[in-house]
């Protein structure tokens, strides 16, 4: 945020709300858990987040099917962040190259 970034939270975590908030706000990055990305791949209509360029997941292992569906729909590979709540992120692959 000190670099001028804006952090935005959807009013609730429903998949349509998260997707709609990301589209309306012009989000270029989504950070979430595998459950968030699973929800974003389960929306019936093939809506894309137009400005999305980066997606990072943490908390637990990402299912390959979710990784593949998200990349196909949004044209962005999900990167993985590793760490603990106590120490913070200690390693990340923001490119999503290593699923």
Short mmCIF file of C-alpha atoms in Angstrom, two decimals:
data_model
loop_
_atom_site.label_atom_id
_atom_site.label_comp_id
_atom_site.label_asym_id
_atom_site.label_seq_id
_atom_site.Cartn_x
_atom_site.Cartn_y
_atom_site.Cartn_z
CA UNK A 1 0.00 0.00 0.00
CA UNK A 2 2.94 2.35 0.51
CA UNK A 3 3.55 2.03 -3.25
CA UNK A 4 0.13 3.50 -3.98
CA UNK A 5 -1.80 0.24 -4.24
CA UNK A 6 -5.46 0.05 -3.38
CA UNK A 7 -6.71 -2.89 -1.35
CA UNK A 8 -10.32 -3.80 -1.95
CA UNK A 9 -12.48 -6.35 -0.17
CA UNK A 10 -15.76 -7.63 -1.59
CA UNK A 11 -18.77 -6.97 0.69
CA UNK A 12 -19.04 -10.76 1.23
CA UNK A 13 -17.29 -13.85 -0.12
CA UNK A 14 -19.95 -15.15 -2.50
CA UNK A 15 -18.43 -16.03 -5.86
CA UNK A 16 -20.63 -13.66 -7.89
CA UNK A 17 -19.90 -10.82 -5.47
CA UNK A 18 -16.13 -11.39 -5.58
CA UNK A 19 -16.14 -11.64 -9.39
CA UNK A 20 -18.39 -8.58 -9.78
CA UNK A 21 -16.27 -6.53 -7.38
CA UNK A 22 -13.08 -7.49 -9.23
CA UNK A 23 -14.57 -6.58 -12.62
CA UNK A 24 -16.14 -3.27 -11.50
CA UNK A 25 -13.05 -2.13 -9.62
CA UNK A 26 -10.63 -2.92 -12.44
CA UNK A 27 -8.65 -5.29 -10.20
CA UNK A 28 -5.35 -6.47 -11.62
CA UNK A 29 -4.41 -8.79 -8.74
CA UNK A 30 -6.36 -11.31 -6.69
CA UNK A 31 -4.93 -12.86 -3.54
CA UNK A 32 -6.93 -15.64 -1.95
CA UNK A 33 -7.13 -19.24 -0.88
CA UNK A 34 -7.84 -22.29 -3.05
CA UNK A 35 -11.51 -22.00 -2.00
CA UNK A 36 -11.71 -18.48 -3.49
CA UNK A 37 -10.22 -19.61 -6.79
CA UNK A 38 -12.46 -22.69 -6.86
CA UNK A 39 -15.50 -20.42 -6.49
CA UNK A 40 -14.29 -18.14 -9.30
CA UNK A 41 -14.06 -21.13 -11.66
CA UNK A 42 -17.59 -22.35 -10.84
CA UNK A 43 -19.53 -19.40 -12.23
CA UNK A 44 -21.76 -20.50 -15.09
CA UNK A 45 -21.20 -17.57 -17.41
CA UNK A 46 -17.68 -17.33 -18.83
CA UNK A 47 -16.98 -13.87 -17.38
CA UNK A 48 -13.38 -12.72 -17.27
CA UNK A 49 -11.69 -10.13 -15.08
CA UNK A 50 -10.43 -7.82 -17.85
CA UNK A 51 -7.37 -6.25 -16.16
CA UNK A 52 -6.29 -9.33 -14.18
CA UNK A 53 -2.57 -10.00 -14.48
CA UNK A 54 -1.68 -11.68 -11.20
CA UNK A 55 -3.34 -14.30 -8.97
CA UNK A 56 -1.74 -15.67 -5.80
CA UNK A 57 -3.09 -18.40 -3.57
CA UNK A 58 -2.03 -19.43 -0.08
CA UNK A 59 -3.26 -21.45 2.84
CA UNK A 60 -3.18 -24.92 1.33
CA UNK A 61 -2.36 -26.88 -1.81
CA UNK A 62 -4.14 -25.82 -5.02
CA UNK A 63 -6.02 -28.55 -6.89
CA UNK A 64 -4.65 -28.92 -10.43
CA UNK A 65 -8.16 -28.81 -11.92
CA UNK A 66 -8.85 -25.42 -10.31
CA UNK A 67 -5.44 -24.13 -11.47
CA UNK A 68 -6.17 -25.26 -15.06
CA UNK A 69 -9.78 -23.96 -15.18
CA UNK A 70 -8.78 -20.57 -13.76
CA UNK A 71 -5.89 -20.22 -16.22
CA UNK A 72 -8.16 -21.17 -19.13
CA UNK A 73 -10.94 -18.77 -18.17
CA UNK A 74 -8.90 -15.78 -16.95
CA UNK A 75 -5.68 -16.34 -18.91
CA UNK A 76 -3.66 -15.99 -15.70
CA UNK A 77 -1.83 -18.79 -13.89
CA UNK A 78 -2.32 -18.89 -10.11
CA UNK A 79 0.93 -18.45 -8.20
CA UNK A 80 1.45 -20.10 -4.85
CA UNK A 81 2.59 -18.36 -1.65
CA UNK A 82 4.13 -20.33 1.21
CA UNK A 83 4.58 -19.37 4.83
CA UNK A 84 2.82 -19.37 8.17
CA UNK A 85 0.51 -17.00 9.93
CA UNK A 86 3.20 -16.39 12.54
CA UNK A 87 6.06 -15.57 10.16
CA UNK A 88 4.31 -14.34 7.03
CA UNK A 89 5.04 -15.32 3.44
CA UNK A 90 8.51 -16.79 3.10
CA UNK A 91 8.41 -17.86 -0.56
CA UNK A 92 6.12 -17.18 -3.50
CA UNK A 93 5.83 -17.85 -7.21
CA UNK A 94 3.78 -14.91 -8.51
CA UNK A 95 4.07 -16.16 -12.12
CA UNK A 96 2.17 -19.38 -11.43
CA UNK A 97 4.79 -21.25 -13.41
CA UNK A 98 5.22 -23.95 -10.76
CA UNK A 99 1.80 -25.36 -10.06
#
